[in-house]
Amino acid sequence: MKKMLRHILFLCLFLAMALPVSAQTILYVPADDRPVSFQSAVDTVAAAGYTVLAPPREYLAGRSREGDPERLWEWVLTNAGQADALVLSADSLIYGGLVDSRVHEFSSVVLEWRLKRFKQLKKLCPQTPLYTFSTIMRSPKASGSPVEPAYYGKYGSTIFLVTSLQDKAETSGLTDDERRQLQAASATLPADILADWMNRRAKNYQINSQLINLTRTGVIDYFIAGRDDTAVFSQSHKEGRMLKQLASDLSVQRFASFPGADQLGMILLARAYNTLNKATPIITPYYALGAAGATIPRYEDQPFNQTVVEHIIAAGGIVGTAAQRPDLLLAINTPLAAVTEEAELLDNIPAILSSTRQFVATIRNNISSSIPVAVVDVAFANGADNALMTELNNNRLLTRLSAYSGWNTASNTLGYAIGQGLMAKTTNDTERLKLLAVRYLDDWAYQANVRKEIYREQSDLRDDNVRYLDQPNTELEALVQKKLRNFASKQLWLKPDSIQVTFPWNRLFEVEIIFLPPEPAHGSH
């Protein structure tokens, strides 16, 4: 009898150690209040069984609202003691938010004063893991206000050309034709415009340098400097090279810099999740046929296989090999050619190639072997691959995935698939399906299909793929909502009338998907 009791006690202790830590709290400050930065990230962590502390929305940067760093810091310092891990956007806490980091007029003195709060926070919570992310200011080929300084609409393409050729001159050299091109472009660029842009970038570089030093001295436990909207040759790429050199003494378990911005919060939430669970998951990438990991995606500056490895490590995982059974298979849908075109193009049709069938068959076989699969859909930029989604649907796999992502840039997609894929381990099926439904309606229905219908039908709205509306447009929201409900009725398991759609930043580039609670049965109380 005593021997049996000892066995039972041992079994209970073993099970207790094997179970993940539950009911712990993560404090999270996002880069702004867009759904991908804020609500979707919070929903993912909460669905996985964690308490999430997030600041009041009015403290965060919004569509027409600057973030409030002072109130954010006050909120963080007041609430940090309740948290088991801290995931913080330095852009929010220093500039106000992601867009604020590009257009602010703060002096270096003010920025560095806010930076010192990280030391204050560490003294307040010395044992709490502190994970921080920031961005290297982006170098878009074209953009405009309000997400860039007002002059960028006129001079942005010239600024990009000049600085990209300067970067190329330093790394691989210029041809005679490129030198002439640089000289001509430089002559047309007003000196005060370039000086303003470079001055703000210099402040951003200095702050990122000091964040690296805070990581070196142990104030920050892990730091990511994301390269927002970059290119193989660009000012963002140049500054990324310099910061990596500055941080060359830091291990990959302390520092990373890779393309992207909007996924950084999700990646560090996944790292916090793994830290609190004392887990180091094996994550194995599997690529579709074609250029695969050699693809350099649009808006990025390095081969995607390098980015994949860096994201896996940043999330707290290790890259699996073919001989290991993974905790998560990353099924990565890259284009046949090494070019990621826009998802809204006519080329994105549901014509299913043999390579797509083989890719989906591998996904099906892994799921049948009880291996969790997260699909990273980066064949196109800014939306899903219609052929892949059709084949997944034909194979009845849409509801069996641990995660799916296919929005915005390739790195944005990757970060979400990893984060939601890892946290699916402790997420119940109802919540997992809800998270999948958001991505299918956003990335597949809207980004790859409905948005181009809206552009075609409302030609007066078309400017670029962002296009700000002059004012909230409830009629257009109702039209998009009707189209998404119709899409869901044909392609998904959802009740169409439960789907509500808004434009959270009053622009066509993104929608927010909200699921309405079911109406009470007739006669109920």
Short mmCIF file of C-alpha atoms in Angstrom, two decimals:
data_model
loop_
_atom_site.label_atom_id
_atom_site.label_comp_id
_atom_site.label_asym_id
_atom_site.label_seq_id
_atom_site.Cartn_x
_atom_site.Cartn_y
_atom_site.Cartn_z
CA MET A 1 0.00 0.00 0.00
CA LYS A 2 2.79 2.43 0.91
CA LYS A 3 4.58 1.52 -2.30
CA MET A 4 1.42 2.32 -4.29
CA LEU A 5 1.03 5.66 -2.51
CA ARG A 6 4.62 6.53 -3.32
CA HIS A 7 3.96 5.75 -6.99
CA ILE A 8 0.81 7.92 -6.97
CA LEU A 9 2.68 10.77 -5.26
CA PHE A 10 5.51 10.50 -7.79
CA LEU A 11 3.02 10.50 -10.67
CA CYS A 12 1.28 13.60 -9.31
CA LEU A 13 4.58 15.43 -8.93
CA PHE A 14 5.63 14.41 -12.44
CA LEU A 15 2.35 15.65 -13.94
CA ALA A 16 2.56 18.91 -12.00
CA MET A 17 6.03 19.57 -13.40
CA ALA A 18 4.91 18.65 -16.93
CA LEU A 19 1.91 20.96 -16.98
CA PRO A 20 2.47 24.52 -18.23
CA VAL A 21 2.39 27.39 -15.75
CA SER A 22 -1.13 28.83 -15.76
CA ALA A 23 -2.89 32.01 -14.76
CA GLN A 24 0.24 34.11 -15.09
CA THR A 25 0.24 37.72 -16.21
CA ILE A 26 1.98 39.45 -19.13
CA LEU A 27 2.07 43.25 -19.28
CA TYR A 28 2.02 44.44 -22.88
CA VAL A 29 2.48 47.87 -24.46
CA PRO A 30 1.86 47.72 -28.25
CA ALA A 31 3.23 50.04 -30.92
CA ASP A 32 -0.22 51.60 -31.50
CA ASP A 33 -3.91 50.71 -31.36
CA ARG A 34 -4.30 48.98 -34.75
CA PRO A 35 -5.83 45.49 -34.38
CA VAL A 36 -2.64 43.70 -35.47
CA SER A 37 -0.61 45.63 -32.92
CA PHE A 38 -3.08 45.60 -30.06
CA GLN A 39 -6.34 43.63 -29.93
CA SER A 40 -5.34 40.61 -32.03
CA ALA A 41 -2.15 40.18 -30.03
CA VAL A 42 -3.98 40.54 -26.70
CA ASP A 43 -6.69 38.10 -27.85
CA THR A 44 -4.06 35.49 -28.77
CA VAL A 45 -2.37 35.58 -25.37
CA ALA A 46 -5.65 35.65 -23.46
CA ALA A 47 -6.95 32.69 -25.49
CA ALA A 48 -3.82 30.77 -24.44
CA GLY A 49 -4.81 31.12 -20.80
CA TYR A 50 -2.83 34.16 -19.68
CA THR A 51 -3.92 37.39 -18.08
CA VAL A 52 -2.88 40.34 -20.23
CA LEU A 53 -2.40 43.82 -18.79
CA ALA A 54 -2.63 46.44 -21.54
CA PRO A 55 -2.81 50.23 -21.24
CA PRO A 56 -5.99 52.23 -21.89
CA ARG A 57 -6.48 52.68 -25.63
CA GLU A 58 -6.49 56.48 -25.28
CA TYR A 59 -2.84 56.38 -24.15
CA LEU A 60 -1.83 54.67 -27.40
CA ALA A 61 -1.24 56.17 -30.83
CA GLY A 62 -4.31 55.99 -33.06
CA ARG A 63 -5.40 56.98 -36.54
CA SER A 64 -5.64 60.69 -35.64
CA ARG A 65 -4.15 60.63 -32.16
CA GLU A 66 -0.55 60.82 -30.99
CA GLY A 67 0.47 58.39 -28.29
CA ASP A 68 1.23 59.72 -24.79
CA PRO A 69 4.63 58.42 -23.59
CA GLU A 70 4.38 60.06 -20.16
CA ARG A 71 1.02 58.52 -19.34
CA LEU A 72 2.18 55.20 -20.76
CA TRP A 73 5.26 55.18 -18.55
CA GLU A 74 3.16 56.11 -15.53
CA TRP A 75 0.82 53.23 -16.31
CA VAL A 76 3.71 50.77 -16.80
CA LEU A 77 5.45 51.71 -13.56
CA THR A 78 2.16 51.49 -11.66
CA ASN A 79 1.20 48.04 -13.01
CA ALA A 80 4.54 46.29 -13.63
CA GLY A 81 4.55 44.73 -10.16
CA GLN A 82 1.55 42.59 -11.11
CA ALA A 83 3.28 41.06 -14.14
CA ASP A 84 5.31 37.88 -14.57
CA ALA A 85 6.77 39.20 -17.85
CA LEU A 86 6.93 42.60 -19.58
CA VAL A 87 6.68 43.11 -23.36
CA LEU A 88 7.13 46.77 -24.28
CA SER A 89 7.18 48.86 -27.44
CA ALA A 90 10.02 51.35 -27.10
CA ASP A 91 8.48 53.34 -29.97
CA SER A 92 5.36 53.93 -27.83
CA LEU A 93 7.25 54.66 -24.63
CA ILE A 94 9.77 57.04 -26.23
CA TYR A 95 8.00 58.67 -29.20
CA GLY A 96 4.33 57.83 -28.64
CA GLY A 97 3.97 55.09 -31.27
CA LEU A 98 5.21 53.66 -34.55
CA VAL A 99 4.07 56.54 -36.78
CA ASP A 100 5.08 59.07 -34.10
CA SER A 101 8.64 57.74 -34.33
CA ARG A 102 8.74 58.96 -37.96
CA VAL A 103 7.09 62.37 -37.63
CA HIS A 104 7.86 63.63 -34.09
CA GLU A 105 9.64 66.88 -33.22
CA PHE A 106 11.03 65.82 -29.81
CA SER A 107 14.52 66.90 -28.80
CA SER A 108 17.19 64.33 -27.99
CA VAL A 109 17.04 65.47 -24.35
CA VAL A 110 13.36 64.51 -24.07
CA LEU A 111 13.90 61.18 -25.82
CA GLU A 112 16.81 60.21 -23.60
CA TRP A 113 14.87 61.21 -20.46
CA ARG A 114 12.16 58.75 -21.42
CA LEU A 115 14.78 56.11 -22.21
CA LYS A 116 16.08 56.31 -18.62
CA ARG A 117 12.72 55.00 -17.38
CA PHE A 118 13.80 51.51 -18.48
CA LYS A 119 16.42 51.54 -15.71
CA GLN A 120 13.79 52.72 -13.22
CA LEU A 121 11.50 49.88 -14.32
CA LYS A 122 14.25 47.27 -13.92
CA LYS A 123 15.01 48.48 -10.39
CA LEU A 124 11.32 48.24 -9.58
CA CYS A 125 10.99 44.67 -11.00
CA PRO A 126 14.52 43.20 -11.07
CA GLN A 127 13.40 39.58 -11.47
CA THR A 128 10.72 40.14 -14.13
CA PRO A 129 11.81 39.35 -17.72
CA LEU A 130 11.81 42.58 -19.74
CA TYR A 131 11.41 42.15 -23.50
CA THR A 132 11.54 45.28 -25.64
CA PHE A 133 11.05 45.99 -29.33
CA SER A 134 11.61 49.07 -31.45
CA THR A 135 11.92 49.91 -35.12
CA ILE A 136 14.64 51.27 -37.33
CA MET A 137 12.86 54.06 -39.21
CA ARG A 138 11.47 52.73 -42.44
CA SER A 139 12.65 53.67 -45.93
CA PRO A 140 9.56 53.35 -48.15
CA LYS A 141 9.89 53.92 -51.88
CA ALA A 142 6.73 56.01 -51.70
CA SER A 143 4.39 57.13 -48.94
CA GLY A 144 2.91 60.28 -47.50
CA SER A 145 1.23 62.00 -44.60
CA PRO A 146 -0.02 61.28 -42.02
CA VAL A 147 2.28 58.25 -41.65
CA GLU A 148 5.33 60.15 -42.93
CA PRO A 149 6.41 63.81 -42.83
CA ALA A 150 4.25 65.92 -45.14
CA TYR A 151 7.02 66.36 -47.72
CA TYR A 152 7.44 62.62 -48.27
CA GLY A 153 4.58 62.47 -50.74
CA LYS A 154 6.54 64.76 -53.09
CA TYR A 155 10.14 63.85 -52.30
CA GLY A 156 9.89 60.33 -50.86
CA SER A 157 10.83 58.45 -54.01
CA THR A 158 13.87 60.71 -54.51
CA ILE A 159 14.93 60.34 -50.86
CA PHE A 160 14.68 56.57 -51.26
CA LEU A 161 16.69 56.59 -54.50
CA VAL A 162 19.49 58.75 -53.10
CA THR A 163 19.88 56.85 -49.83
CA SER A 164 19.56 53.41 -51.44
CA LEU A 165 22.33 54.23 -53.91
CA GLN A 166 24.47 55.54 -51.05
CA ASP A 167 23.96 52.24 -49.24
CA LYS A 168 24.83 50.27 -52.37
CA ALA A 169 27.95 52.39 -52.87
CA GLU A 170 29.17 51.33 -49.41
CA THR A 171 28.37 47.64 -49.75
CA SER A 172 28.92 46.59 -53.37
CA GLY A 173 29.83 49.72 -55.32
CA LEU A 174 28.02 51.61 -58.07
CA THR A 175 28.15 51.39 -61.83
CA ASP A 176 28.94 54.53 -63.83
CA ASP A 177 25.25 54.83 -64.70
CA GLU A 178 24.26 54.56 -61.01
CA ARG A 179 26.79 57.22 -60.03
CA ARG A 180 25.27 59.59 -62.59
CA GLN A 181 21.79 58.67 -61.33
CA LEU A 182 22.83 59.45 -57.75
CA GLN A 183 24.32 62.79 -58.72
CA ALA A 184 21.21 63.82 -60.69
CA ALA A 185 18.78 62.76 -57.96
CA SER A 186 20.80 64.50 -55.25
CA ALA A 187 20.69 67.74 -57.22
CA THR A 188 16.86 67.73 -57.25
CA LEU A 189 16.47 67.04 -53.51
CA PRO A 190 16.20 70.17 -51.32
CA ALA A 191 18.92 70.12 -48.67
CA ASP A 192 16.54 71.11 -45.85
CA ILE A 193 14.16 68.24 -46.68
CA LEU A 194 16.90 65.63 -46.60
CA ALA A 195 18.38 67.20 -43.45
CA ASP A 196 15.04 66.98 -41.62
CA TRP A 197 14.59 63.32 -42.56
CA MET A 198 18.16 62.38 -41.67
CA ASN A 199 18.06 64.31 -38.39
CA ARG A 200 15.05 62.34 -37.20
CA ARG A 201 16.75 59.13 -38.31
CA ALA A 202 19.88 60.10 -36.36
CA LYS A 203 17.79 60.42 -33.18
CA ASN A 204 16.18 57.07 -33.89
CA TYR A 205 19.58 55.45 -34.44
CA GLN A 206 20.91 56.91 -31.20
CA ILE A 207 17.93 55.62 -29.21
CA ASN A 208 18.33 52.14 -30.72
CA SER A 209 22.04 52.24 -29.90
CA GLN A 210 21.24 53.05 -26.28
CA LEU A 211 18.61 50.28 -26.15
CA ILE A 212 21.36 47.89 -27.25
CA ASN A 213 23.52 49.18 -24.40
CA LEU A 214 20.65 48.67 -21.92
CA THR A 215 20.49 45.09 -23.19
CA ARG A 216 24.23 44.70 -22.79
CA THR A 217 24.06 45.85 -19.16
CA GLY A 218 21.11 43.57 -18.32
CA VAL A 219 18.40 46.21 -17.97
CA ILE A 220 16.61 44.71 -20.99
CA ASP A 221 16.60 40.91 -21.16
CA TYR A 222 15.87 40.68 -24.89
CA PHE A 223 15.69 43.39 -27.54
CA ILE A 224 14.50 43.37 -31.16
CA ALA A 225 15.23 46.24 -33.54
CA GLY A 226 12.86 45.66 -36.46
CA ARG A 227 13.67 47.03 -39.89
CA ASP A 228 10.38 48.57 -40.92
CA ASP A 229 9.57 48.64 -44.67
CA THR A 230 13.08 48.15 -45.97
CA ALA A 231 14.86 47.01 -49.14
CA VAL A 232 18.09 45.23 -50.07
CA PHE A 233 19.70 48.65 -50.50
CA SER A 234 18.15 51.39 -48.35
CA GLN A 235 18.83 53.67 -45.40
CA SER A 236 17.03 51.19 -43.13
CA HIS A 237 19.31 48.42 -44.34
CA LYS A 238 22.36 50.59 -43.76
CA GLU A 239 21.36 51.48 -40.20
CA GLY A 240 20.49 47.84 -39.54
CA ARG A 241 24.01 46.84 -40.60
CA MET A 242 25.48 49.42 -38.25
CA LEU A 243 23.32 48.38 -35.28
CA LYS A 244 24.15 44.70 -35.81
CA GLN A 245 27.84 45.58 -35.74
CA LEU A 246 27.29 47.61 -32.58
CA ALA A 247 25.57 44.60 -30.97
CA SER A 248 28.04 42.00 -32.27
CA ASP A 249 29.03 41.03 -28.72
CA LEU A 250 25.43 40.12 -27.82
CA SER A 251 24.23 36.56 -28.40
CA VAL A 252 21.13 35.66 -30.40
CA GLN A 253 19.48 35.00 -27.03
CA ARG A 254 19.78 38.71 -26.17
CA PHE A 255 19.40 40.68 -29.42
CA ALA A 256 17.94 40.43 -32.91
CA SER A 257 17.36 42.72 -35.85
CA PHE A 258 15.30 41.57 -38.80
CA PRO A 259 12.73 42.94 -41.29
CA GLY A 260 9.27 43.99 -40.14
CA ALA A 261 7.55 46.01 -37.42
CA ASP A 262 3.94 44.97 -36.85
CA GLN A 263 4.80 41.40 -35.82
CA LEU A 264 7.42 42.28 -33.19
CA GLY A 265 4.98 42.46 -30.28
CA MET A 266 3.56 39.03 -31.15
CA ILE A 267 7.03 37.46 -31.36
CA LEU A 268 8.01 38.78 -27.92
CA LEU A 269 4.66 37.73 -26.44
CA ALA A 270 5.49 34.24 -27.72
CA ARG A 271 8.92 34.48 -26.08
CA ALA A 272 7.29 35.50 -22.79
CA TYR A 273 4.84 32.60 -23.15
CA ASN A 274 7.69 30.13 -23.63
CA THR A 275 9.71 31.64 -20.76
CA LEU A 276 6.78 31.34 -18.35
CA ASN A 277 6.15 27.78 -19.53
CA LYS A 278 9.87 26.95 -19.25
CA ALA A 279 9.61 25.68 -22.82
CA THR A 280 12.03 25.68 -25.76
CA PRO A 281 9.84 24.43 -28.61
CA ILE A 282 11.26 22.77 -31.72
CA ILE A 283 9.98 24.66 -34.77
CA THR A 284 10.70 23.12 -38.17
CA PRO A 285 10.31 25.14 -41.40
CA TYR A 286 8.93 23.38 -44.47
CA TYR A 287 8.91 25.32 -47.76
CA ALA A 288 6.74 24.94 -50.83
CA LEU A 289 8.49 24.10 -54.10
CA GLY A 290 10.14 26.99 -55.92
CA ALA A 291 12.51 29.68 -54.73
CA ALA A 292 11.59 28.74 -51.13
CA GLY A 293 13.90 30.26 -48.50
CA ALA A 294 16.01 32.06 -51.12
CA THR A 295 13.09 34.43 -51.78
CA ILE A 296 13.75 38.04 -50.82
CA PRO A 297 10.21 39.29 -50.16
CA ARG A 298 8.89 42.67 -51.21
CA TYR A 299 9.53 45.36 -48.53
CA GLU A 300 12.39 43.32 -47.02
CA ASP A 301 16.16 43.18 -47.36
CA GLN A 302 17.35 39.59 -46.88
CA PRO A 303 16.56 35.99 -47.92
CA PHE A 304 13.49 34.68 -46.14
CA ASN A 305 15.17 31.57 -44.71
CA GLN A 306 17.45 33.84 -42.68
CA THR A 307 14.42 35.77 -41.43
CA VAL A 308 12.65 32.53 -40.47
CA VAL A 309 15.57 31.32 -38.36
CA GLU A 310 15.87 34.70 -36.62
CA HIS A 311 12.14 34.77 -35.80
CA ILE A 312 12.16 31.24 -34.38
CA ILE A 313 15.04 32.08 -32.05
CA ALA A 314 13.48 35.41 -31.05
CA ALA A 315 10.26 33.61 -30.10
CA GLY A 316 12.24 31.37 -27.75
CA GLY A 317 12.35 28.31 -29.96
CA ILE A 318 15.00 26.28 -31.74
CA VAL A 319 15.12 25.42 -35.43
CA GLY A 320 14.23 21.76 -35.91
CA THR A 321 15.82 19.30 -38.30
CA ALA A 322 14.23 16.62 -40.45
CA ALA A 323 15.21 14.00 -37.88
CA GLN A 324 13.30 15.67 -35.03
CA ARG A 325 9.59 15.59 -34.35
CA PRO A 326 8.64 19.28 -34.15
CA ASP A 327 6.44 20.97 -31.61
CA LEU A 328 5.31 23.14 -34.53
CA LEU A 329 5.72 22.72 -38.28
CA LEU A 330 5.96 26.03 -40.13
CA ALA A 331 4.52 25.36 -43.57
CA ILE A 332 5.85 28.27 -45.62
CA ASN A 333 4.11 29.04 -48.91
CA THR A 334 6.67 30.94 -50.98
CA PRO A 335 6.24 31.89 -54.67
CA LEU A 336 7.59 29.66 -57.45
CA ALA A 337 9.70 32.58 -58.64
CA ALA A 338 11.65 34.58 -56.06
CA VAL A 339 9.24 37.54 -56.30
CA THR A 340 6.32 38.33 -53.99
CA GLU A 341 3.78 40.31 -55.99
CA GLU A 342 0.81 42.11 -54.45
CA ALA A 343 -2.10 39.81 -53.53
CA GLU A 344 -4.64 42.09 -55.21
CA LEU A 345 -3.17 41.48 -58.68
CA LEU A 346 -5.08 39.45 -61.25
CA ASP A 347 -2.33 36.80 -61.10
CA ASN A 348 -3.68 35.74 -57.70
CA ILE A 349 -6.28 33.32 -59.03
CA PRO A 350 -7.28 29.94 -57.58
CA ALA A 351 -5.49 27.94 -60.31
CA ILE A 352 -4.05 25.04 -58.31
CA LEU A 353 -0.63 23.82 -59.47
CA SER A 354 0.92 20.47 -58.63
CA SER A 355 3.35 22.25 -56.30
CA THR A 356 0.42 23.60 -54.27
CA ARG A 357 -1.17 20.13 -54.12
CA GLN A 358 2.09 18.66 -52.86
CA PHE A 359 2.47 21.41 -50.26
CA VAL A 360 -1.06 20.88 -48.94
CA ALA A 361 -0.60 17.09 -48.94
CA THR A 362 2.42 17.52 -46.65
CA ILE A 363 0.35 19.73 -44.33
CA ARG A 364 -2.43 17.12 -44.26
CA ASN A 365 0.01 14.27 -43.53
CA ASN A 366 1.62 16.15 -40.63
CA ILE A 367 -1.73 17.03 -39.08
CA SER A 368 -2.79 13.39 -39.45
CA SER A 369 0.38 12.49 -37.50
CA SER A 370 -0.73 14.89 -34.71
CA ILE A 371 1.97 17.46 -35.54
CA PRO A 372 0.67 21.04 -35.10
CA VAL A 373 0.96 23.07 -38.31
CA ALA A 374 1.08 26.85 -38.76
CA VAL A 375 0.80 28.08 -42.35
CA VAL A 376 2.97 31.06 -43.33
CA ASP A 377 1.42 32.31 -46.58
CA VAL A 378 3.95 34.64 -48.22
CA ALA A 379 3.52 33.82 -51.91
CA PHE A 380 2.02 37.30 -52.23
CA ALA A 381 2.46 40.50 -50.24
CA ASN A 382 -0.56 42.04 -48.50
CA GLY A 383 -2.87 39.06 -48.72
CA ALA A 384 -3.45 35.34 -49.10
CA ASP A 385 -2.69 33.03 -52.02
CA ASN A 386 -6.11 32.14 -53.44
CA ALA A 387 -4.87 28.86 -54.91
CA LEU A 388 -3.45 27.70 -51.57
CA MET A 389 -6.59 28.67 -49.66
CA THR A 390 -8.81 26.86 -52.15
CA GLU A 391 -6.74 23.69 -51.87
CA LEU A 392 -6.69 23.86 -48.06
CA ASN A 393 -10.47 24.26 -48.15
CA ASN A 394 -10.88 21.39 -50.62
CA ASN A 395 -8.93 19.19 -48.20
CA ARG A 396 -11.00 20.38 -45.21
CA LEU A 397 -7.90 21.66 -43.45
CA LEU A 398 -8.92 25.23 -42.65
CA THR A 399 -10.24 24.30 -39.21
CA ARG A 400 -7.41 21.85 -38.44
CA LEU A 401 -4.49 24.31 -38.56
CA SER A 402 -2.92 25.60 -35.36
CA ALA A 403 -2.46 28.97 -37.04
CA TYR A 404 -2.63 30.70 -40.41
CA SER A 405 -1.30 34.07 -41.50
CA GLY A 406 -1.08 35.83 -44.86
CA TRP A 407 -1.28 39.59 -44.25
CA ASN A 408 0.96 42.57 -45.04
CA THR A 409 4.72 41.87 -45.36
CA ALA A 410 6.29 38.42 -45.23
CA SER A 411 7.80 39.04 -41.80
CA ASN A 412 4.49 40.32 -40.43
CA THR A 413 2.90 37.09 -41.63
CA LEU A 414 5.71 34.96 -40.21
CA GLY A 415 5.61 36.52 -36.74
CA TYR A 416 1.87 36.03 -36.37
CA ALA A 417 1.98 32.41 -37.57
CA ILE A 418 4.76 31.56 -35.11
CA GLY A 419 3.14 33.35 -32.17
CA GLN A 420 -0.37 32.02 -32.68
CA GLY A 421 0.97 28.59 -33.65
CA LEU A 422 2.98 28.23 -30.44
CA MET A 423 0.24 29.54 -28.18
CA ALA A 424 -2.34 27.22 -29.76
CA LYS A 425 -0.88 24.53 -27.48
CA THR A 426 -2.87 25.91 -24.52
CA THR A 427 -5.74 27.44 -26.51
CA ASN A 428 -9.09 25.64 -26.60
CA ASP A 429 -10.63 24.80 -29.97
CA THR A 430 -13.31 27.48 -29.81
CA GLU A 431 -10.76 30.25 -29.34
CA ARG A 432 -8.34 28.73 -31.87
CA LEU A 433 -11.07 28.70 -34.51
CA LYS A 434 -11.98 32.29 -33.71
CA LEU A 435 -8.36 33.40 -34.18
CA LEU A 436 -8.19 31.47 -37.47
CA ALA A 437 -11.47 33.01 -38.63
CA VAL A 438 -10.10 36.54 -38.12
CA ARG A 439 -7.11 35.76 -40.31
CA TYR A 440 -9.17 34.04 -43.03
CA LEU A 441 -11.62 36.93 -43.22
CA ASP A 442 -8.88 39.58 -43.15
CA ASP A 443 -6.02 38.02 -45.10
CA TRP A 444 -7.97 35.87 -47.56
CA ALA A 445 -11.43 37.38 -47.94
CA TYR A 446 -10.60 41.09 -47.62
CA GLN A 447 -6.96 41.63 -48.52
CA ALA A 448 -6.74 39.21 -51.45
CA ASN A 449 -10.26 39.61 -52.85
CA VAL A 450 -12.77 42.10 -51.48
CA ARG A 451 -10.39 45.04 -51.32
CA LYS A 452 -9.68 44.93 -55.05
CA GLU A 453 -13.44 44.66 -55.68
CA ILE A 454 -13.94 47.83 -53.65
CA TYR A 455 -11.21 49.60 -55.61
CA ARG A 456 -12.79 48.55 -58.89
CA GLU A 457 -16.32 49.48 -57.86
CA GLN A 458 -15.37 52.71 -56.05
CA SER A 459 -12.81 54.06 -58.50
CA ASP A 460 -12.89 57.54 -56.98
CA LEU A 461 -11.38 56.07 -53.78
CA ARG A 462 -8.35 54.51 -55.43
CA ASP A 463 -5.00 56.20 -54.82
CA ASP A 464 -2.72 53.49 -53.48
CA ASN A 465 -3.27 50.37 -51.39
CA VAL A 466 -3.63 52.45 -48.20
CA ARG A 467 -5.99 55.24 -49.29
CA TYR A 468 -7.28 57.26 -46.37
CA LEU A 469 -10.95 58.14 -46.32
CA ASP A 470 -11.87 61.77 -45.80
CA GLN A 471 -14.21 60.79 -42.96
CA PRO A 472 -15.72 57.62 -41.47
CA ASN A 473 -17.72 55.94 -44.22
CA THR A 474 -20.44 53.74 -42.73
CA GLU A 475 -21.88 52.95 -46.17
CA LEU A 476 -18.55 51.57 -47.36
CA GLU A 477 -18.12 49.60 -44.12
CA ALA A 478 -21.58 48.12 -44.65
CA LEU A 479 -20.65 47.16 -48.23
CA VAL A 480 -17.43 45.45 -47.11
CA GLN A 481 -19.31 43.72 -44.29
CA LYS A 482 -21.88 42.40 -46.79
CA LYS A 483 -19.12 41.08 -49.04
CA LEU A 484 -17.27 39.38 -46.18
CA ARG A 485 -20.48 37.80 -44.91
CA ASN A 486 -21.16 36.51 -48.42
CA PHE A 487 -17.62 35.14 -48.64
CA ALA A 488 -17.99 33.41 -45.27
CA SER A 489 -21.28 31.81 -46.29
CA LYS A 490 -19.54 30.17 -49.26
CA GLN A 491 -16.08 29.37 -47.87
CA LEU A 492 -16.12 29.20 -44.07
CA TRP A 493 -17.96 27.53 -41.21
CA LEU A 494 -19.03 30.82 -39.64
CA LYS A 495 -22.49 32.24 -39.18
CA PRO A 496 -22.33 35.17 -41.63
CA ASP A 497 -24.54 37.49 -39.57
CA SER A 498 -22.06 37.24 -36.66
CA ILE A 499 -19.41 39.12 -38.67
CA GLN A 500 -19.00 42.86 -38.13
CA VAL A 501 -16.46 44.96 -40.04
CA THR A 502 -14.97 48.40 -39.40
CA PHE A 503 -12.10 50.48 -40.80
CA PRO A 504 -10.17 51.05 -37.54
CA TRP A 505 -7.81 53.68 -38.98
CA ASN A 506 -10.33 55.06 -41.49
CA ARG A 507 -8.38 53.71 -44.44
CA LEU A 508 -8.87 50.85 -46.89
CA PHE A 509 -5.58 49.13 -46.07
CA GLU A 510 -6.96 47.22 -43.09
CA VAL A 511 -10.22 46.13 -41.55
CA GLU A 512 -11.11 45.05 -38.04
CA ILE A 513 -13.09 41.83 -37.78
CA ILE A 514 -15.45 41.59 -34.80
CA PHE A 515 -17.66 38.62 -33.99
CA LEU A 516 -21.03 39.60 -32.54
CA PRO A 517 -22.31 37.44 -29.67
CA PRO A 518 -25.24 35.18 -30.62
CA GLU A 519 -28.63 36.71 -30.00
CA PRO A 520 -30.58 35.10 -27.15
CA ALA A 521 -33.15 32.53 -28.14
CA HIS A 522 -36.71 33.85 -28.54
CA GLY A 523 -38.47 34.04 -25.18
CA SER A 524 -35.29 33.65 -23.09
CA HIS A 525 -34.42 36.00 -20.22
#
